[in-house]
Tab-separated table of C-alpha atoms and ligand atoms in Angstrom:
chain	number	residue	atom	x	y	z
A	1	MET	CA	-0.082	0.135	0.009
A	2	ILE	CA	2.782	2.510	1.082
A	3	LEU	CA	4.572	1.793	-2.469
A	4	VAL	CA	1.443	2.120	-4.447
A	5	SER	CA	0.752	5.304	-2.566
A	6	ALA	CA	4.252	6.596	-3.046
A	7	LEU	CA	4.073	5.641	-6.922
A	8	ALA	CA	0.702	7.643	-6.953
A	9	LEU	CA	2.435	10.748	-5.740
A	10	LEU	CA	5.440	10.450	-8.162
A	11	ALA	CA	2.930	10.177	-11.117
A	12	ALA	CA	0.889	12.990	-9.809
A	13	ALA	CA	4.241	15.225	-9.657
A	14	ALA	CA	5.189	14.111	-13.274
A	15	PRO	CA	4.532	16.569	-15.595
A	16	ALA	CA	1.825	14.821	-18.361
A	17	THR	CA	2.721	14.415	-21.822
A	18	PRO	CA	0.595	17.091	-23.402
A	19	ASP	CA	-1.354	14.706	-26.228
A	20	ALA	CA	-3.782	17.175	-27.272
A	21	GLU	CA	-1.233	19.701	-28.522
A	22	ILE	CA	1.202	17.109	-30.011
A	23	ARG	CA	-1.882	15.839	-32.040
A	24	ALA	CA	-2.666	19.195	-33.116
A	25	ALA	CA	0.791	20.306	-33.925
A	26	ALA	CA	1.549	16.906	-35.738
A	27	GLU	CA	-1.888	17.471	-37.644
A	28	ARG	CA	-0.806	20.962	-38.528
A	29	LEU	CA	2.455	19.912	-39.656
A	30	ALA	CA	1.186	16.896	-41.685
A	31	PRO	CA	1.682	18.815	-45.186
A	32	ALA	CA	5.342	19.977	-44.508
A	33	VAL	CA	6.218	16.209	-43.297
A	34	VAL	CA	4.683	14.976	-46.367
A	35	ALA	CA	6.765	17.573	-48.663
A	36	VAL	CA	9.686	16.964	-47.053
A	37	ARG	CA	9.150	13.032	-47.586
A	38	ARG	CA	8.642	13.732	-51.294
A	39	ASP	CA	11.728	15.645	-51.592
A	40	LEU	CA	13.853	13.036	-49.843
A	41	HIS	CA	12.254	10.367	-51.943
A	42	ALA	CA	12.760	12.152	-55.366
A	43	HIS	CA	16.526	12.227	-54.541
A	44	PRO	CA	17.565	8.942	-52.705
A	45	GLU	CA	21.384	8.331	-51.562
A	46	LEU	CA	23.168	5.387	-50.977
A	47	SER	CA	24.538	4.255	-47.998
A	48	ASN	CA	27.293	6.531	-46.553
A	49	ARG	CA	26.729	8.842	-49.444
A	50	GLU	CA	23.739	10.818	-48.163
A	51	GLU	CA	25.476	13.920	-48.593
A	52	ARG	CA	22.284	16.111	-49.770
A	53	THR	CA	19.813	14.206	-46.917
A	54	GLY	CA	22.580	14.759	-44.147
A	55	HIS	CA	22.852	18.423	-45.037
A	56	LEU	CA	19.140	19.201	-45.512
A	57	VAL	CA	18.407	17.402	-42.045
A	58	SER	CA	21.274	19.563	-40.370
A	59	GLU	CA	19.745	22.840	-41.742
A	60	ARG	CA	16.314	22.032	-40.830
A	61	LEU	CA	17.425	21.097	-37.163
A	62	ARG	CA	19.534	24.510	-36.867
A	63	ASP	CA	16.574	26.367	-38.168
A	64	LEU	CA	14.560	24.802	-35.255
A	65	GLY	CA	17.038	26.004	-32.778
A	66	LEU	CA	18.592	22.691	-31.869
A	67	GLU	CA	22.437	22.351	-30.876
A	68	VAL	CA	23.482	20.139	-34.402
A	69	ARG	CA	26.478	17.876	-34.568
A	70	TYR	CA	27.177	17.438	-38.321
A	71	PRO	CA	28.686	15.505	-40.133
A	72	VAL	CA	28.481	12.442	-37.382
A	73	ALA	CA	29.421	8.662	-38.850
A	74	LYS	CA	30.223	10.390	-42.350
A	75	THR	CA	26.850	11.988	-43.258
A	76	GLY	CA	25.120	11.450	-40.217
A	77	VAL	CA	23.492	14.371	-37.856
A	78	VAL	CA	22.634	14.352	-34.225
A	79	GLY	CA	20.836	17.281	-32.860
A	80	VAL	CA	20.161	17.999	-29.373
A	81	LEU	CA	16.856	20.029	-28.087
A	82	ARG	CA	17.094	21.107	-24.397
A	83	GLY	CA	13.694	21.377	-22.664
A	84	GLY	CA	12.874	24.349	-20.547
A	85	LEU	CA	12.466	21.758	-17.229
A	86	PRO	CA	15.434	19.676	-16.007
A	87	GLY	CA	15.170	15.862	-16.654
A	88	GLY	CA	16.244	12.908	-18.271
A	89	VAL	CA	17.682	12.346	-21.550
A	90	VAL	CA	16.082	10.466	-24.403
A	91	ALA	CA	17.046	9.698	-28.200
A	92	LEU	CA	14.972	9.411	-31.169
A	93	ARG	CA	16.387	7.833	-34.322
A	94	ALA	CA	15.672	7.802	-37.944
A	95	ASP	CA	18.005	6.439	-40.510
A	96	LEU	CA	18.758	8.400	-44.168
A	97	ASP	CA	19.767	6.052	-46.790
A	98	GLY	CA	18.042	4.491	-50.092
A	99	LEU	CA	18.899	1.207	-51.747
A	100	PRO	CA	20.361	0.415	-55.439
A	101	ILE	CA	17.080	-0.192	-56.849
A	102	GLU	CA	15.218	1.471	-59.870
A	103	GLU	CA	11.857	2.507	-59.048
A	104	THR	CA	8.668	1.338	-60.952
A	105	ASN	CA	5.907	3.771	-59.169
A	106	ASP	CA	4.337	6.178	-61.331
A	107	LEU	CA	4.605	9.384	-58.697
A	108	PRO	CA	4.956	12.671	-59.185
A	109	PHE	CA	7.937	12.618	-56.673
A	110	LYS	CA	9.349	9.452	-58.133
A	111	SER	CA	13.129	8.739	-57.786
A	112	GLN	CA	15.168	11.093	-59.880
A	113	VAL	CA	18.181	9.326	-59.285
A	114	LYS	CA	18.643	6.224	-61.747
A	115	GLY	CA	19.226	2.803	-60.253
A	116	VAL	CA	18.530	4.512	-56.558
A	117	MET	CA	15.123	4.601	-54.800
A	118	HIS	CA	13.874	5.181	-51.131
A	119	ALA	CA	12.719	1.116	-51.352
A	120	CYS	CA	12.601	0.705	-47.559
A	121	GLY	CA	10.913	4.030	-46.571
A	122	HIS	CA	13.734	5.723	-44.865
A	123	ASP	CA	12.263	9.018	-46.455
A	124	ALA	CA	9.291	8.739	-44.463
A	125	HIS	CA	11.603	7.736	-41.106
A	126	THR	CA	13.557	11.257	-41.663
A	127	ALA	CA	10.683	13.130	-42.062
A	128	ILE	CA	8.549	11.850	-39.577
A	129	LEU	CA	11.659	12.446	-37.144
A	130	LEU	CA	12.044	16.256	-38.434
A	131	GLY	CA	8.394	16.530	-37.579
A	132	ALA	CA	8.903	15.320	-34.370
A	133	ALA	CA	11.584	17.465	-33.719
A	134	GLN	CA	9.393	20.580	-34.688
A	135	VAL	CA	6.650	19.411	-32.660
A	136	LEU	CA	8.663	19.012	-29.316
A	137	ALA	CA	10.684	22.259	-30.310
A	138	GLY	CA	7.407	23.990	-30.399
A	139	LEU	CA	6.780	22.967	-26.817
A	140	LYS	CA	10.270	23.513	-25.450
A	141	ALA	CA	9.598	25.449	-22.573
A	142	ARG	CA	7.789	22.804	-20.766
A	143	LEU	CA	9.697	19.420	-21.864
A	144	PRO	CA	11.202	17.795	-19.016
A	145	GLY	CA	14.432	16.920	-20.165
A	146	THR	CA	16.694	16.714	-23.205
A	147	VAL	CA	15.846	14.800	-26.596
A	148	VAL	CA	18.719	13.531	-29.081
A	149	PHE	CA	17.744	13.294	-32.427
A	150	LEU	CA	19.698	10.542	-34.200
A	151	PHE	CA	19.820	10.662	-38.037
A	152	GLN	CA	22.369	7.962	-39.071
A	153	PRO	CA	23.507	6.993	-42.496
A	154	ALA	CA	24.034	3.535	-43.908
A	155	GLU	CA	21.227	1.422	-42.163
A	156	GLU	CA	21.253	-1.123	-45.071
A	157	GLY	CA	24.933	-1.602	-44.864
A	158	ALA	CA	28.299	0.521	-45.449
A	159	PRO	CA	29.722	-0.332	-49.016
A	160	VAL	CA	32.557	-2.868	-48.967
A	161	GLY	CA	35.649	-1.987	-47.017
A	162	GLU	CA	33.639	1.210	-45.287
A	163	GLU	CA	32.611	1.694	-41.735
A	164	GLY	CA	29.124	3.045	-41.170
A	165	GLY	CA	25.501	3.036	-39.835
A	166	ALA	CA	24.444	2.802	-36.035
A	167	PRO	CA	27.742	0.971	-34.749
A	168	LEU	CA	29.846	3.990	-36.178
A	169	MET	CA	27.049	6.423	-34.765
A	170	VAL	CA	27.926	4.826	-31.277
A	171	ARG	CA	31.573	4.964	-31.809
A	172	GLU	CA	31.529	8.711	-32.599
A	173	GLY	CA	29.803	9.253	-29.481
A	174	ALA	CA	26.165	9.927	-30.679
A	175	LEU	CA	24.739	8.584	-27.274
A	176	ASP	CA	27.571	10.312	-24.938
A	177	ASP	CA	27.025	14.000	-24.953
A	178	PRO	CA	24.415	14.360	-23.434
A	179	LYS	CA	24.579	10.921	-21.823
A	180	VAL	CA	21.325	9.151	-23.510
A	181	GLU	CA	19.172	7.109	-21.307
A	182	ALA	CA	16.754	5.309	-23.639
A	183	VAL	CA	16.495	5.170	-27.151
A	184	PHE	CA	13.462	4.923	-29.544
A	185	GLY	CA	13.232	3.768	-33.006
A	186	PHE	CA	10.672	2.532	-35.510
A	187	HIS	CA	10.171	1.077	-38.832
A	188	VAL	CA	7.448	1.610	-41.560
A	189	GLY	CA	6.238	-1.018	-43.736
A	190	SER	CA	3.444	-3.157	-45.060
A	191	TRP	CA	3.640	-5.460	-42.010
A	192	ALA	CA	0.591	-3.532	-41.043
A	193	ALA	CA	-2.166	-0.959	-42.148
A	194	SER	CA	-1.905	2.584	-42.017
A	195	GLY	CA	-3.386	3.761	-38.702
A	196	GLN	CA	-1.803	0.678	-36.894
A	197	ALA	CA	1.449	0.305	-35.104
A	198	GLY	CA	3.150	-3.157	-33.960
A	199	TRP	CA	5.134	-3.420	-30.961
A	200	THR	CA	6.798	-6.463	-28.477
A	201	ASP	CA	8.177	-6.212	-25.384
A	202	GLY	CA	10.779	-8.781	-26.421
A	203	PRO	CA	12.377	-9.656	-29.690
A	204	ILE	CA	11.079	-7.588	-32.832
A	205	PHE	CA	13.351	-7.966	-35.652
A	206	ALA	CA	16.101	-10.820	-36.143
A	207	SER	CA	20.081	-10.812	-35.837
A	208	SER	CA	21.648	-10.704	-39.586
A	209	ASP	CA	24.965	-12.365	-40.689
A	210	ALA	CA	25.737	-12.431	-44.365
A	211	PHE	CA	28.266	-14.931	-45.478
A	212	THR	CA	30.017	-16.399	-48.687
A	213	ILE	CA	30.953	-19.879	-48.820
A	214	GLU	CA	33.576	-20.868	-51.553
A	215	VAL	CA	34.213	-24.697	-52.731
A	216	GLU	CA	37.344	-25.437	-54.431
A	217	GLY	CA	37.127	-27.874	-57.654
A	218	ARG	CA	39.476	-28.763	-60.492
A	219	THR	CA	38.519	-28.116	-63.773
A	220	VAL	CA	38.640	-30.828	-66.485
A	221	HIS	CA	36.611	-32.163	-69.638
A	222	GLY	CA	32.757	-33.024	-68.274
A	223	ALA	CA	32.871	-36.522	-69.976
A	224	GLN	CA	35.713	-36.976	-67.236
A	225	PRO	CA	34.930	-35.760	-63.497
A	226	HIS	CA	37.021	-38.321	-62.063
A	227	MET	CA	40.266	-36.629	-63.499
A	228	GLY	CA	39.196	-33.391	-61.915
A	229	LEU	CA	37.244	-32.387	-58.719
A	230	ASP	CA	33.756	-31.396	-59.096
A	231	PRO	CA	32.361	-28.366	-56.654
A	232	ILE	CA	29.045	-28.505	-58.062
A	233	PRO	CA	27.649	-31.696	-56.119
A	234	VAL	CA	29.863	-30.709	-53.059
A	235	ALA	CA	27.865	-27.074	-53.061
A	236	ALA	CA	24.509	-28.914	-53.664
A	237	GLU	CA	24.946	-31.466	-50.640
A	238	MET	CA	26.002	-28.300	-48.716
A	239	VAL	CA	22.863	-26.100	-49.425
A	240	MET	CA	20.915	-29.708	-48.111
A	241	ALA	CA	23.004	-30.050	-44.989
A	242	LEU	CA	23.019	-26.507	-44.022
A	243	GLN	CA	19.251	-26.995	-43.810
A	244	THR	CA	19.271	-29.680	-41.363
A	245	ILE	CA	21.297	-26.917	-38.818
A	246	VAL	CA	17.802	-25.047	-38.944
A	247	SER	CA	15.820	-28.333	-39.079
A	248	ARG	CA	17.694	-30.782	-37.066
A	249	GLN	CA	20.011	-29.193	-34.649
A	250	ILE	CA	18.185	-25.923	-33.312
A	251	ASP	CA	15.514	-26.157	-30.788
A	252	GLY	CA	12.575	-26.036	-32.882
A	253	ARG	CA	11.061	-23.605	-30.631
A	254	GLN	CA	13.273	-20.912	-31.695
A	255	PRO	CA	12.945	-18.917	-34.922
A	256	ARG	CA	15.568	-19.158	-37.434
A	257	VAL	CA	16.465	-19.025	-40.758
A	258	LEU	CA	19.231	-19.871	-43.204
A	259	THR	CA	19.095	-18.858	-47.011
A	260	ILE	CA	21.395	-19.319	-49.652
A	261	GLY	CA	20.254	-16.761	-51.866
A	262	ARG	CA	23.064	-16.870	-54.593
A	263	ILE	CA	24.928	-20.112	-56.071
A	264	GLN	CA	27.245	-19.617	-58.964
A	265	GLY	CA	29.804	-21.782	-60.664
A	266	GLY	CA	31.193	-23.034	-63.914
A	267	THR	CA	31.230	-21.914	-67.560
A	268	ARG	CA	29.732	-24.222	-69.853
A	269	PHE	CA	27.631	-27.791	-69.701
A	270	ASN	CA	30.745	-30.106	-70.758
A	271	ILE	CA	33.440	-28.557	-68.231
A	272	ILE	CA	33.338	-29.198	-64.944
A	273	ALA	CA	33.381	-26.038	-62.663
A	274	GLY	CA	36.730	-24.470	-60.997
A	275	ARG	CA	35.089	-23.202	-58.300
A	276	VAL	CA	31.402	-22.534	-56.859
A	277	VAL	CA	30.536	-19.350	-54.810
A	278	MET	CA	27.610	-19.351	-52.393
A	279	ASP	CA	25.959	-16.258	-50.559
A	280	GLY	CA	23.547	-16.566	-47.875
A	281	THR	CA	22.106	-15.282	-44.508
A	282	MET	CA	21.350	-16.390	-41.281
A	283	ARG	CA	18.688	-15.040	-38.711
A	284	ALA	CA	17.730	-15.695	-35.207
A	285	HIS	CA	15.771	-13.835	-32.453
A	286	ASP	CA	17.913	-15.297	-29.927
A	287	PRO	CA	21.941	-14.236	-29.531
A	288	GLY	CA	22.642	-17.907	-28.263
A	289	VAL	CA	20.802	-19.507	-31.287
A	290	ARG	CA	22.657	-16.984	-33.421
A	291	SER	CA	25.975	-17.763	-32.382
A	292	GLU	CA	25.250	-21.730	-32.442
A	293	MET	CA	24.228	-21.360	-35.964
A	294	LYS	CA	27.577	-19.542	-36.800
A	295	THR	CA	29.455	-22.292	-35.299
A	296	ARG	CA	27.690	-25.324	-36.928
A	297	LEU	CA	27.568	-23.602	-40.292
A	298	ALA	CA	31.478	-23.520	-39.925
A	299	ARG	CA	31.323	-27.343	-39.008
A	300	THR	CA	28.979	-28.375	-41.916
A	301	VAL	CA	31.119	-26.194	-44.464
A	302	LYS	CA	34.151	-27.613	-43.452
A	303	GLY	CA	32.976	-31.333	-42.892
A	304	VAL	CA	31.177	-31.695	-46.395
A	305	ALA	CA	33.961	-30.293	-48.296
A	306	GLU	CA	36.320	-32.454	-46.401
A	307	ALA	CA	33.951	-35.564	-47.220
A	308	HIS	CA	34.480	-34.879	-50.862
A	309	GLY	CA	38.227	-34.501	-50.750
A	310	THR	CA	37.960	-30.612	-51.225
A	311	THR	CA	38.440	-27.554	-49.219
A	312	ALA	CA	35.744	-24.791	-48.828
A	313	THR	CA	36.270	-21.128	-46.997
A	314	LEU	CA	33.656	-19.464	-45.113
A	315	ARG	CA	33.844	-15.925	-44.499
A	316	PHE	CA	31.111	-13.712	-42.924
A	317	ALA	CA	30.683	-10.301	-44.569
A	318	ASP	CA	30.833	-8.309	-41.439
A	319	GLU	CA	30.165	-8.330	-37.828
A	320	GLY	CA	26.436	-8.548	-38.682
A	321	ASN	CA	23.566	-7.377	-36.812
A	322	PRO	CA	22.217	-8.524	-33.371
A	323	PRO	CA	18.637	-8.955	-32.829
A	324	THR	CA	16.479	-6.141	-32.170
A	325	VAL	CA	15.253	-7.067	-28.780
A	326	ASN	CA	12.862	-4.493	-26.739
A	327	ASP	CA	13.741	-3.734	-23.332
A	328	LEU	CA	10.902	-5.359	-21.331
A	329	ALA	CA	10.495	-2.466	-18.671
A	330	LEU	CA	10.759	0.295	-21.264
A	331	ALA	CA	7.970	-1.516	-23.785
A	332	ARG	CA	5.632	-2.251	-20.826
A	333	GLY	CA	5.977	1.092	-19.044
A	334	VAL	CA	6.349	3.805	-21.659
A	335	GLY	CA	6.248	2.265	-25.416
A	336	GLY	CA	3.087	0.053	-25.429
A	337	PRO	CA	1.059	2.389	-23.494
A	338	ALA	CA	2.163	5.506	-25.572
A	339	LEU	CA	1.530	3.890	-28.846
A	340	GLU	CA	-2.002	2.889	-27.347
A	341	ARG	CA	-3.059	6.425	-26.598
A	342	VAL	CA	-1.533	7.605	-30.187
A	343	PHE	CA	-3.068	4.691	-32.268
A	344	GLY	CA	-5.964	3.389	-29.897
A	345	LYS	CA	-6.855	-0.077	-30.463
A	346	GLY	CA	-4.733	0.081	-33.759
A	347	ALA	CA	-1.515	-0.392	-31.233
A	348	VAL	CA	-1.233	-4.114	-31.600
A	349	ARG	CA	0.996	-6.546	-30.320
A	350	VAL	CA	2.867	-8.375	-33.302
A	351	GLU	CA	4.838	-11.470	-33.794
A	352	PRO	CA	8.493	-10.722	-34.131
A	353	GLN	CA	10.051	-10.282	-37.921
A	354	MET	CA	12.960	-12.298	-39.445
A	355	VAL	CA	14.193	-9.076	-41.160
A	356	ALA	CA	16.652	-7.229	-39.332
A	357	GLU	CA	18.037	-3.517	-38.327
A	358	ASP	CA	21.373	-2.160	-37.162
A	359	PHE	CA	19.122	-0.354	-34.552
A	360	PRO	CA	20.247	-2.696	-31.746
A	361	SER	CA	23.836	-1.159	-31.757
A	362	PHE	CA	22.194	1.639	-29.962
A	363	GLY	CA	21.622	-0.789	-27.098
A	364	SER	CA	25.208	-1.166	-26.185
A	365	LYS	CA	24.656	2.428	-24.627
A	366	ALA	CA	20.881	2.398	-23.233
A	367	PRO	CA	17.690	0.367	-23.424
A	368	TYR	CA	15.607	0.892	-26.499
A	369	PHE	CA	12.040	0.257	-27.723
A	370	TYR	CA	11.768	-0.148	-31.382
A	371	PHE	CA	7.991	-0.495	-32.874
A	372	LEU	CA	6.599	-0.871	-36.762
A	373	LEU	CA	4.455	1.791	-37.986
A	374	GLY	CA	1.684	0.417	-40.526
A	375	THR	CA	1.786	2.166	-44.065
A	376	ARG	CA	-0.048	-0.417	-46.083
A	377	ASN	CA	-3.273	0.835	-47.883
A	378	ASP	CA	-4.840	-1.494	-49.880
A	379	ALA	CA	-7.479	0.960	-50.996
A	380	LYS	CA	-5.008	3.028	-52.540
A	381	GLY	CA	-2.915	-0.078	-53.838
A	382	ILE	CA	0.072	0.737	-51.481
A	383	GLY	CA	1.216	-2.918	-50.277
A	384	SER	CA	4.569	-4.061	-51.697
A	385	VAL	CA	7.050	-4.903	-49.347
A	386	ASN	CA	10.218	-3.224	-48.113
A	387	HIS	CA	13.115	-3.521	-50.576
A	388	THR	CA	10.851	-3.856	-53.783
A	389	ALA	CA	10.545	-1.390	-56.946
A	390	SER	CA	6.962	-0.780	-56.155
A	391	PHE	CA	7.613	0.029	-52.337
A	392	ASP	CA	5.315	2.860	-51.253
A	393	VAL	CA	3.879	4.410	-48.010
A	394	ASP	CA	0.703	5.568	-47.178
A	395	GLU	CA	1.108	9.176	-46.280
A	396	ASP	CA	-1.610	9.337	-43.982
A	397	ALA	CA	0.376	7.609	-41.652
A	398	LEU	CA	3.240	10.262	-41.439
A	399	PRO	CA	1.214	12.417	-38.662
A	400	LEU	CA	0.876	9.256	-36.522
A	401	GLY	CA	4.704	8.479	-36.794
A	402	VAL	CA	5.368	12.281	-35.549
A	403	ARG	CA	2.748	12.167	-32.851
A	404	ALA	CA	4.193	8.402	-31.455
A	405	MET	CA	7.618	9.554	-31.584
A	406	ALA	CA	7.377	12.838	-29.851
A	407	THR	CA	4.976	11.137	-27.136
A	408	LEU	CA	7.238	8.451	-26.681
A	409	ALA	CA	9.971	11.088	-25.794
A	410	TRP	CA	8.020	13.025	-23.529
A	411	ASP	CA	6.269	10.005	-21.884
A	412	PHE	CA	9.671	8.654	-21.096
A	413	LEU	CA	11.100	12.154	-19.706
A	414	ALA	CA	7.787	12.489	-17.730
A	415	ARG	CA	8.237	9.016	-16.006
A	416	LYS	CA	11.955	9.992	-15.100
A	417	ARG	CA	10.824	12.988	-13.237
B	1	LIG	ZN1	15.600	-1.866	-45.620
B	2	LIG	ZN1	14.855	-0.020	-43.257
């Protein structure tokens, strides 16, 4: 009873989030947020090359009176908004990059850059977060703490040989000064309809580890395979054996995927191939399952190769992405309740997805909460999945995204006080 009344007192002392004002501001700003999204959509830039985008973001944040650090992690931006009341520090994150895809949508703001497209909705993320910055800047006098806006490059992965993305933002101190106590992020997509948000209080996205396997052969006439060493049946056996890691060696209750997405070898129908190269990706929700799969992948590649008297090498593309696992207390205490106020019954618990994000890198410094913003609209014919040439987002969801991010930040700071 004593605990309950102490909590009630604390709750009463905390300045409540101005829901109605956030809503009104987000709705008033909606046309401007749409305009920014369309401008970014027409001018997509690839990972670590977001020069125009980063510059635009830094200028907008300066116009709003934020302290701006730019560039961070190559083309990224960090904006700091100090509220009029003392309190904690919370970070909100968006990503800036497009993808090497030729857009097939027939839109007035269609990509003007050949072969590059905002096919993952990061244009919407950036526009939404700029909108949230404007909403919160307008209410700054009553804001009980500090909000750090993270605009990170290269979420889709830095070009080969380059660093980038969330890990580089963290290494360059994006969360250190002021010291961030929680990070909120989100992703748009056709997982849910416009008007809905999806969240979990545990895993929401999977880990991802991209790898390449090379099987060595010895080329010879196709009629005399015994004179050489044929890597094609070895690779075929490897593809099948790798699936038994997923189906026979990992606990069936654990989500996991192993995909070989590309296989290439040989030159002609009657020549034994000299080598086979395979690219794949591995996904899991549990860090233990992730490392177990990596170990078994290496063992299987080596073992199958050896059984055929050949060698194979396995290489991971980079350090990969850890699973995105929402902090339980943050999800139940702040994330879920805030989304339920903004989206009403549209805020739903979702099953974790097998896609991945570099967002959990921010988790090395602070607990985080990540949610899905539904942008599918069947009536408007908007439903293609992320990373396709016809991907689009229902812009009616943008003000909801603005409200959600502003509300999450304020709720966290209000609770802290
Ligand atoms: Zn993507
Ligand atoms: Zn994305």
